[in-house]
Tab-separated table of C-alpha atoms and ligand atoms in Angstrom:
chain	number	residue	atom	x	y	z
A	503	UNK	CA	0.173	-0.072	0.021
A	504	UNK	CA	1.497	3.846	-1.099
A	505	UNK	CA	1.949	5.668	1.865
A	506	UNK	CA	1.056	8.653	-0.111
A	507	UNK	CA	0.665	10.410	-3.715
A	508	UNK	CA	2.407	12.523	-5.563
A	509	UNK	CA	0.183	15.805	-5.864
A	510	UNK	CA	0.450	19.133	-7.431
A	511	UNK	CA	-0.525	22.377	-6.467
A	512	UNK	CA	-3.192	21.784	-9.841
A	513	UNK	CA	-4.598	19.027	-7.874
A	514	UNK	CA	-3.083	16.364	-10.674
A	515	UNK	CA	-1.824	13.272	-9.396
A	516	UNK	CA	1.722	12.029	-10.551
A	517	UNK	CA	1.681	8.058	-11.143
A	518	UNK	CA	3.497	7.626	-14.546
A	519	UNK	CA	7.230	7.703	-14.372
A	520	UNK	CA	9.799	7.575	-17.176
A	521	UNK	CA	13.087	7.145	-16.484
A	522	UNK	CA	15.982	7.497	-18.941
A	523	UNK	CA	18.791	5.298	-18.686
A	524	UNK	CA	21.184	7.500	-21.367
A	525	UNK	CA	21.609	10.517	-23.471
A	526	UNK	CA	23.301	8.557	-25.867
A	527	UNK	CA	21.467	6.849	-28.842
A	528	UNK	CA	22.548	4.778	-32.084
A	529	UNK	CA	20.352	6.902	-34.273
A	530	UNK	CA	20.219	10.615	-34.884
A	531	UNK	CA	16.445	11.665	-35.691
A	532	UNK	CA	15.943	14.775	-37.257
A	533	UNK	CA	13.360	16.116	-34.799
A	534	UNK	CA	15.187	14.920	-31.695
A	535	UNK	CA	19.484	15.362	-32.102
A	536	UNK	CA	21.576	17.208	-33.240
A	537	UNK	CA	23.877	14.888	-36.334
A	538	UNK	CA	27.211	15.978	-34.474
A	539	UNK	CA	27.890	18.369	-31.448
A	540	UNK	CA	26.165	17.204	-28.349
A	541	UNK	CA	28.166	16.839	-25.197
A	542	UNK	CA	27.472	13.081	-23.575
A	543	UNK	CA	27.479	12.935	-19.918
A	544	UNK	CA	30.239	11.009	-17.912
A	545	UNK	CA	29.842	7.258	-16.868
A	546	UNK	CA	29.657	8.872	-13.370
A	547	UNK	CA	27.443	11.598	-14.059
A	548	UNK	CA	24.725	8.578	-14.595
A	549	UNK	CA	22.907	6.837	-12.317
A	550	UNK	CA	23.850	3.280	-11.524
A	551	UNK	CA	21.105	0.682	-11.676
A	552	UNK	CA	21.025	0.647	-7.697
A	553	UNK	CA	20.355	4.051	-7.553
A	554	UNK	CA	17.286	3.835	-10.400
A	555	UNK	CA	15.980	0.921	-8.238
A	556	UNK	CA	16.287	2.862	-5.198
A	557	UNK	CA	14.383	5.948	-6.750
A	558	UNK	CA	11.872	3.395	-8.878
A	559	UNK	CA	11.374	1.795	-5.272
A	560	UNK	CA	10.999	5.376	-3.655
A	561	UNK	CA	7.903	6.422	-6.293
A	562	UNK	CA	6.261	2.881	-6.430
A	563	UNK	CA	6.405	1.895	-2.666
A	564	UNK	CA	6.001	5.077	-1.061
A	565	UNK	CA	3.691	7.146	-3.807
A	566	UNK	CA	2.048	4.372	-5.353
A	567	UNK	CA	3.576	5.035	-8.994
A	568	UNK	CA	2.283	1.981	-11.137
A	569	UNK	CA	3.889	2.324	-14.376
A	570	UNK	CA	7.627	2.679	-15.100
A	571	UNK	CA	8.792	3.628	-18.783
A	572	UNK	CA	12.631	3.112	-19.649
A	573	UNK	CA	13.391	5.669	-22.325
A	574	UNK	CA	16.223	7.584	-23.331
A	575	UNK	CA	18.426	8.604	-25.976
A	576	UNK	CA	18.293	4.758	-26.800
A	577	UNK	CA	17.639	2.689	-23.479
A	578	UNK	CA	19.221	-0.547	-25.775
A	579	UNK	CA	22.548	0.846	-25.744
A	580	UNK	CA	22.780	0.849	-22.286
A	581	UNK	CA	24.762	-2.492	-20.975
A	582	UNK	CA	22.650	-5.203	-19.378
A	583	UNK	CA	19.275	-2.898	-19.762
A	584	UNK	CA	17.523	-6.273	-19.445
A	585	UNK	CA	19.116	-6.686	-15.759
A	586	UNK	CA	17.515	-3.037	-14.850
A	587	UNK	CA	14.372	-3.865	-16.305
A	588	UNK	CA	14.495	-7.160	-13.347
A	589	UNK	CA	15.479	-4.903	-10.751
A	590	UNK	CA	12.483	-2.830	-11.371
A	591	UNK	CA	9.886	-5.314	-11.960
A	592	UNK	CA	11.105	-7.024	-8.273
A	593	UNK	CA	9.491	-4.103	-6.777
A	594	UNK	CA	6.082	-5.036	-7.484
A	595	UNK	CA	4.660	-7.671	-9.390
A	596	UNK	CA	1.449	-5.837	-10.821
A	597	UNK	CA	4.214	-2.928	-11.993
A	598	UNK	CA	3.618	-1.819	-15.624
A	599	UNK	CA	7.277	-1.675	-17.034
A	600	UNK	CA	7.321	-0.306	-20.640
A	601	UNK	CA	10.114	0.797	-22.801
A	602	UNK	CA	10.476	3.287	-25.688
A	603	UNK	CA	13.119	2.151	-27.983
A	604	UNK	CA	13.829	2.830	-31.787
A	605	UNK	CA	13.749	-0.515	-32.036
A	606	UNK	CA	17.268	-1.518	-33.597
A	607	UNK	CA	18.407	-3.761	-31.317
A	608	UNK	CA	15.328	-5.341	-30.375
A	609	UNK	CA	16.083	-8.524	-32.396
A	610	UNK	CA	18.663	-9.815	-30.028
A	611	UNK	CA	17.147	-8.053	-27.137
A	612	UNK	CA	13.778	-8.693	-27.355
A	613	UNK	CA	12.987	-11.904	-25.540
A	614	UNK	CA	15.650	-11.283	-22.581
A	615	UNK	CA	13.772	-8.086	-21.883
A	616	UNK	CA	10.226	-10.227	-21.921
A	617	UNK	CA	11.762	-12.816	-19.668
A	618	UNK	CA	13.309	-9.834	-17.312
A	619	UNK	CA	9.786	-8.534	-16.818
A	620	UNK	CA	8.739	-6.022	-19.390
A	621	UNK	CA	5.567	-5.878	-20.267
A	622	UNK	CA	4.799	-3.719	-23.164
A	623	UNK	CA	6.841	-1.808	-25.856
A	624	UNK	CA	6.752	1.267	-27.867
A	625	UNK	CA	8.789	1.319	-30.993
A	626	UNK	CA	9.811	4.702	-32.822
A	627	UNK	CA	8.856	4.454	-36.443
A	628	UNK	CA	8.393	7.401	-38.619
A	629	UNK	CA	8.439	6.077	-42.466
A	630	UNK	CA	7.835	2.663	-44.343
A	631	UNK	CA	10.342	3.833	-46.538
A	632	UNK	CA	14.052	2.611	-46.627
A	633	UNK	CA	15.291	5.768	-48.374
A	634	UNK	CA	13.411	8.119	-46.528
A	635	UNK	CA	14.314	6.135	-43.235
A	636	UNK	CA	17.824	7.293	-43.529
A	637	UNK	CA	16.900	10.666	-43.814
A	638	UNK	CA	14.864	10.771	-40.715
A	639	UNK	CA	16.850	8.655	-38.483
A	640	UNK	CA	20.444	9.296	-40.448
A	641	UNK	CA	21.533	5.655	-40.200
A	642	UNK	CA	20.917	2.852	-42.391
A	643	UNK	CA	18.832	0.667	-40.379
A	644	UNK	CA	15.315	0.097	-41.826
A	645	UNK	CA	15.495	-3.290	-42.247
A	646	UNK	CA	16.934	-3.626	-38.922
A	647	UNK	CA	14.305	-1.490	-36.899
A	648	UNK	CA	11.246	-3.856	-39.193
A	649	UNK	CA	13.254	-6.817	-37.681
A	650	UNK	CA	13.098	-5.551	-34.121
A	651	UNK	CA	9.834	-5.357	-34.328
A	652	UNK	CA	8.766	-8.536	-35.260
A	653	UNK	CA	11.206	-9.748	-32.794
A	654	UNK	CA	9.132	-8.254	-30.081
A	655	UNK	CA	6.029	-9.536	-31.159
A	656	UNK	CA	7.658	-12.759	-31.462
A	657	UNK	CA	8.597	-12.054	-27.700
A	658	UNK	CA	5.140	-11.453	-26.661
A	659	UNK	CA	5.500	-7.961	-25.729
A	660	UNK	CA	1.676	-7.062	-26.600
A	661	UNK	CA	0.511	-4.494	-27.499
A	662	UNK	CA	2.763	-3.143	-29.934
A	663	UNK	CA	2.586	0.383	-30.237
A	664	UNK	CA	4.460	2.582	-32.762
A	665	UNK	CA	5.372	5.700	-32.134
A	666	UNK	CA	5.212	8.053	-35.307
A	667	UNK	CA	6.788	11.896	-35.401
A	668	UNK	CA	4.516	13.261	-38.136
A	669	UNK	CA	6.200	16.394	-39.811
A	670	UNK	CA	4.895	17.970	-42.824
A	671	UNK	CA	6.579	17.491	-45.799
A	672	UNK	CA	8.736	14.660	-44.844
A	673	UNK	CA	6.184	11.486	-43.926
A	674	UNK	CA	2.638	13.261	-43.669
A	675	UNK	CA	1.800	11.351	-46.833
A	676	UNK	CA	2.254	8.268	-45.130
A	677	UNK	CA	-0.533	8.525	-42.132
A	678	UNK	CA	-3.088	6.279	-44.302
A	679	UNK	CA	-0.248	3.978	-44.809
A	680	UNK	CA	0.584	3.680	-40.858
A	681	UNK	CA	-2.885	3.427	-40.153
A	682	UNK	CA	-2.840	0.198	-42.825
A	683	UNK	CA	-0.539	-1.565	-40.769
A	684	UNK	CA	-2.010	-1.306	-37.922
A	685	UNK	CA	-5.267	-3.076	-39.284
A	686	UNK	CA	-2.741	-5.933	-40.852
A	687	UNK	CA	-0.962	-6.468	-38.607
A	688	UNK	CA	-3.076	-5.504	-34.801
A	689	UNK	CA	-0.168	-2.639	-34.015
A	690	UNK	CA	-1.331	0.662	-32.092
A	691	UNK	CA	0.132	3.280	-33.945
A	692	UNK	CA	0.423	6.701	-32.053
A	693	UNK	CA	1.247	9.934	-34.201
A	694	UNK	CA	3.138	12.572	-32.356
A	695	UNK	CA	2.935	15.922	-33.595
A	696	UNK	CA	6.771	17.669	-33.761
A	697	UNK	CA	6.986	19.590	-30.308
A	698	UNK	CA	9.996	22.159	-30.399
A	699	UNK	CA	12.448	19.877	-28.498
A	700	UNK	CA	14.936	19.133	-31.158
A	701	UNK	CA	18.534	19.776	-30.763
A	702	UNK	CA	18.897	21.227	-34.122
A	703	UNK	CA	16.246	23.948	-33.392
A	704	UNK	CA	14.261	23.396	-36.788
A	705	UNK	CA	10.507	23.219	-35.571
A	706	UNK	CA	8.709	25.418	-36.894
A	707	UNK	CA	4.939	25.872	-36.310
A	708	UNK	CA	4.327	25.083	-39.981
A	709	UNK	CA	6.070	21.467	-39.755
A	710	UNK	CA	3.101	20.852	-37.223
A	711	UNK	CA	0.636	18.348	-38.778
A	712	UNK	CA	-2.235	18.910	-36.117
A	713	UNK	CA	-3.797	15.505	-35.244
A	714	UNK	CA	-7.154	16.222	-36.450
A	715	UNK	CA	-6.139	16.626	-39.906
A	716	UNK	CA	-4.045	13.362	-39.603
A	717	UNK	CA	-7.829	11.864	-38.129
A	718	UNK	CA	-9.534	13.550	-41.375
A	719	UNK	CA	-6.786	11.578	-43.649
A	720	UNK	CA	-7.411	8.184	-41.813
A	721	UNK	CA	-11.375	8.558	-41.710
A	722	UNK	CA	-11.444	9.156	-45.403
A	723	UNK	CA	-10.232	5.102	-45.980
A	724	UNK	CA	-10.774	3.929	-42.476
A	725	UNK	CA	-13.554	5.174	-40.117
A	726	UNK	CA	-12.683	5.305	-36.840
A	727	UNK	CA	-14.879	4.809	-33.154
A	728	UNK	CA	-13.425	6.892	-29.769
A	729	UNK	CA	-11.832	4.180	-27.491
A	730	UNK	CA	-12.025	6.129	-24.204
A	731	UNK	CA	-10.040	4.723	-21.560
A	732	UNK	CA	-10.836	3.918	-17.522
A	733	UNK	CA	-7.479	6.024	-17.047
A	734	UNK	CA	-7.025	9.606	-19.035
A	735	UNK	CA	-3.423	9.771	-20.294
A	736	UNK	CA	-2.205	12.027	-23.058
A	737	UNK	CA	-3.012	9.714	-26.151
A	738	UNK	CA	-6.551	10.222	-27.324
A	739	UNK	CA	-7.366	6.699	-28.934
A	740	UNK	CA	-9.721	5.476	-31.534
A	741	UNK	CA	-10.500	1.704	-32.618
A	742	UNK	CA	-11.174	1.013	-36.336
A	743	UNK	CA	-14.855	1.169	-36.908
A	744	UNK	CA	-15.238	-2.034	-39.153
A	745	UNK	CA	-13.870	-4.363	-36.150
A	746	UNK	CA	-10.673	-4.539	-37.800
A	747	UNK	CA	-7.742	-5.197	-35.212
A	748	UNK	CA	-5.331	-2.532	-34.226
A	749	UNK	CA	-5.818	0.842	-32.957
A	750	UNK	CA	-4.846	4.207	-33.546
A	751	UNK	CA	-3.857	6.914	-31.146
A	752	UNK	CA	-3.116	10.675	-31.352
A	753	UNK	CA	-0.703	12.666	-28.801
A	754	UNK	CA	-1.385	15.954	-29.495
A	755	UNK	CA	1.188	17.864	-27.353
A	756	UNK	CA	1.280	21.191	-29.432
A	757	UNK	CA	-2.319	21.906	-30.999
A	758	UNK	CA	-4.536	20.056	-27.907
A	759	UNK	CA	-2.208	20.338	-24.969
A	760	UNK	CA	-3.021	17.922	-22.181
A	761	UNK	CA	-1.718	19.554	-19.223
A	762	UNK	CA	-4.496	19.668	-17.075
A	763	UNK	CA	-4.738	15.913	-16.951
A	764	UNK	CA	-0.892	15.265	-17.222
A	765	UNK	CA	-0.061	12.584	-14.827
A	766	UNK	CA	3.656	12.223	-15.975
A	767	UNK	CA	7.152	12.837	-14.281
A	768	UNK	CA	10.574	12.490	-15.532
A	769	UNK	CA	14.031	10.989	-14.258
A	770	UNK	CA	16.777	12.470	-16.596
A	771	UNK	CA	19.830	9.627	-17.004
A	772	UNK	CA	21.591	12.240	-14.606
A	773	UNK	CA	18.992	11.670	-11.942
A	774	UNK	CA	17.416	15.177	-12.271
A	775	UNK	CA	13.812	14.955	-11.314
A	776	UNK	CA	11.516	16.761	-14.164
A	777	UNK	CA	7.982	17.765	-14.180
A	778	UNK	CA	7.076	18.591	-17.462
A	779	UNK	CA	9.103	17.566	-20.813
A	780	UNK	CA	9.100	21.421	-21.237
A	781	UNK	CA	10.000	22.394	-17.543
A	782	UNK	CA	12.962	25.235	-17.406
A	783	UNK	CA	14.036	23.419	-14.585
A	784	UNK	CA	15.158	20.220	-12.804
A	785	UNK	CA	15.082	18.686	-9.323
A	786	UNK	CA	18.503	17.278	-9.093
A	787	UNK	CA	18.424	13.748	-6.697
A	788	UNK	CA	21.814	11.941	-7.819
A	789	UNK	CA	23.908	13.979	-5.452
A	790	UNK	CA	21.516	14.244	-3.016
A	791	UNK	CA	21.521	10.493	-2.321
A	792	UNK	CA	24.973	10.228	-3.121
A	793	UNK	CA	25.437	12.001	-0.167
A	794	UNK	CA	23.914	9.641	2.010
A	795	UNK	CA	20.352	10.384	2.781
A	796	UNK	CA	17.877	8.648	3.715
A	797	UNK	CA	14.788	7.604	1.681
A	798	UNK	CA	12.520	10.038	3.701
A	799	UNK	CA	14.292	13.049	3.072
A	800	UNK	CA	14.551	12.214	-1.020
A	801	UNK	CA	10.941	11.478	-0.606
A	802	UNK	CA	10.405	15.002	0.793
A	803	UNK	CA	12.230	16.705	-2.093
A	804	UNK	CA	10.556	14.568	-4.811
A	805	UNK	CA	6.841	15.845	-2.946
A	806	UNK	CA	8.120	19.228	-3.195
A	807	UNK	CA	9.301	18.977	-6.429
A	808	UNK	CA	5.863	17.772	-7.809
A	809	UNK	CA	3.627	20.267	-5.606
A	810	UNK	CA	5.595	22.673	-7.714
A	811	UNK	CA	4.613	21.018	-11.030
A	812	UNK	CA	3.912	23.976	-13.824
A	813	UNK	CA	0.362	24.298	-15.010
A	814	UNK	CA	1.469	23.518	-18.382
A	815	UNK	CA	4.453	23.425	-20.186
A	816	UNK	CA	2.839	22.922	-23.562
A	817	UNK	CA	0.425	25.348	-23.073
A	818	UNK	CA	2.876	28.011	-24.664
A	819	UNK	CA	4.067	26.589	-27.618
A	820	UNK	CA	3.346	29.050	-30.535
A	821	UNK	CA	2.971	32.029	-28.598
A	822	UNK	CA	5.725	34.375	-27.962
A	823	UNK	CA	5.733	33.742	-24.204
A	824	UNK	CA	7.540	30.098	-25.091
A	825	UNK	CA	10.822	29.125	-24.092
A	826	UNK	CA	12.578	26.391	-25.469
A	827	UNK	CA	14.217	23.843	-22.480
A	828	UNK	CA	17.867	23.932	-22.744
A	829	UNK	CA	17.704	20.226	-22.946
A	830	UNK	CA	16.347	18.343	-26.307
A	831	UNK	CA	14.390	15.305	-26.042
A	832	UNK	CA	16.976	12.914	-26.195
A	833	UNK	CA	18.401	14.297	-22.760
A	834	UNK	CA	15.515	14.695	-21.291
A	835	UNK	CA	13.992	11.190	-21.828
A	836	UNK	CA	10.273	11.040	-24.111
B	934	LIG	N1	15.281	6.522	-28.701
B	934	LIG	C1	13.988	6.001	-28.249
B	934	LIG	C2	12.891	6.104	-29.236
B	934	LIG	O1	13.124	6.940	-30.294
B	934	LIG	O2	11.884	5.471	-29.280
B	934	LIG	C3	13.515	6.431	-26.765
B	934	LIG	C4	14.049	8.142	-26.853
B	934	LIG	S1	12.684	9.217	-27.575
B	934	LIG	C5	13.460	10.454	-27.463
B	934	LIG	C6	11.157	9.109	-27.334
B	934	LIG	C7	10.207	9.231	-27.938
B	934	LIG	O3	10.283	10.813	-28.095
B	934	LIG	C8	10.092	8.695	-29.705
B	934	LIG	O4	9.054	8.212	-29.760
B	934	LIG	C9	10.745	10.152	-30.628
B	934	LIG	O5	10.005	10.013	-31.911
B	934	LIG	C10	9.943	11.310	-29.664
B	934	LIG	N2	10.586	11.993	-29.958
B	934	LIG	C11	12.038	12.942	-30.075
B	934	LIG	N3	11.894	14.235	-30.450
B	934	LIG	C12	10.769	14.575	-30.732
B	934	LIG	C13	10.016	15.971	-31.195
B	934	LIG	N4	11.237	16.889	-31.562
B	934	LIG	N5	8.486	16.048	-31.100
B	934	LIG	C14	7.990	14.731	-30.649
B	934	LIG	N6	8.311	13.778	-30.586
B	934	LIG	C15	10.050	13.115	-30.577
B	935	LIG	FE1	17.676	8.606	-30.708
B	935	LIG	FE2	15.131	8.407	-29.973
B	935	LIG	FE3	16.116	10.415	-30.322
B	935	LIG	FE4	15.687	9.375	-32.373
B	935	LIG	S1	14.208	9.953	-31.183
B	935	LIG	S2	17.577	10.233	-32.087
B	935	LIG	S3	16.315	7.025	-31.690
B	935	LIG	S4	16.551	9.152	-28.920
């Protein structure tokens, strides 16, 4: 039984924790990372597995966090990541542990991750064209990524969710193809609006394709019906009206920010607690933890950080008041 919940001053309860395990990546997606020039964290700056497990335990046992997503950077480039999955899974049998990955290393790791306790997975895939894949991810890895998706399915990581960041003039002509893939394979495809968190500073409002436009294009071919969820989350979800398998979701961070129901918090690879993707501040937990303080002490610091969660960082995108965080998506942990 959790001793308490993490509540902010606007009454939102934080129960979904995203843990970034590395700032490094084997891709260089144009909407996320610069091709070169990012300064990597040093090994000693990154939380060790025991430290991640300790913080995860505080969140789970003291504050009732029920979903933990392992992310990055690319989580699968962190050595022995399945060991960490097992350590987090051991905290509570019913913990919902999931991962966001570019999928390229899943061919060799999916089975071990599933055995370690990973329950679900989101795999990022922005195009179904091999040449375009290389233009977006800036790595020649289309075939390996597709094989990784198959491997995740074979390992029983269900449902398979695919994350597609839709950019105008880059891949928005493929949204119906992705809906067809969802139907054919029974995947859940999440269309994500391009957010101004890219390392190269290429974001422009004109590059954002609003979710409603994507939905219209899909519904011209495949009518959708709303699939409401018991627990409100950021994705607005739909099923196919004709009963085909799979589903569609929209993460409309730019056109319809979901800040008023946001239940997410984030831990960066170096142990910074972030209350919002767009936060301009972070609460550093690593050095506090390394100084030898008690779990209760760390808990009090976490509670006050969450209490101060901003009303809505995404609400200001596109206005003059928007200030881009210093860190890009791969350094925050998407
Ligand atoms: N490397 C893993 C991956 O790509 O799935 C996990 C980390 S990545 C930062 C997490 C998610 O953020 C991915 O689905 C990615 O597509 C998304 N993302 C990255 N930059 C983004 C941006 N500027 N706008 C919207 N989504 C973005
Ligand atoms: Fe790497 Fe994921 Fe960012 Fe692409 S989106 S560069 S795979 S961290």
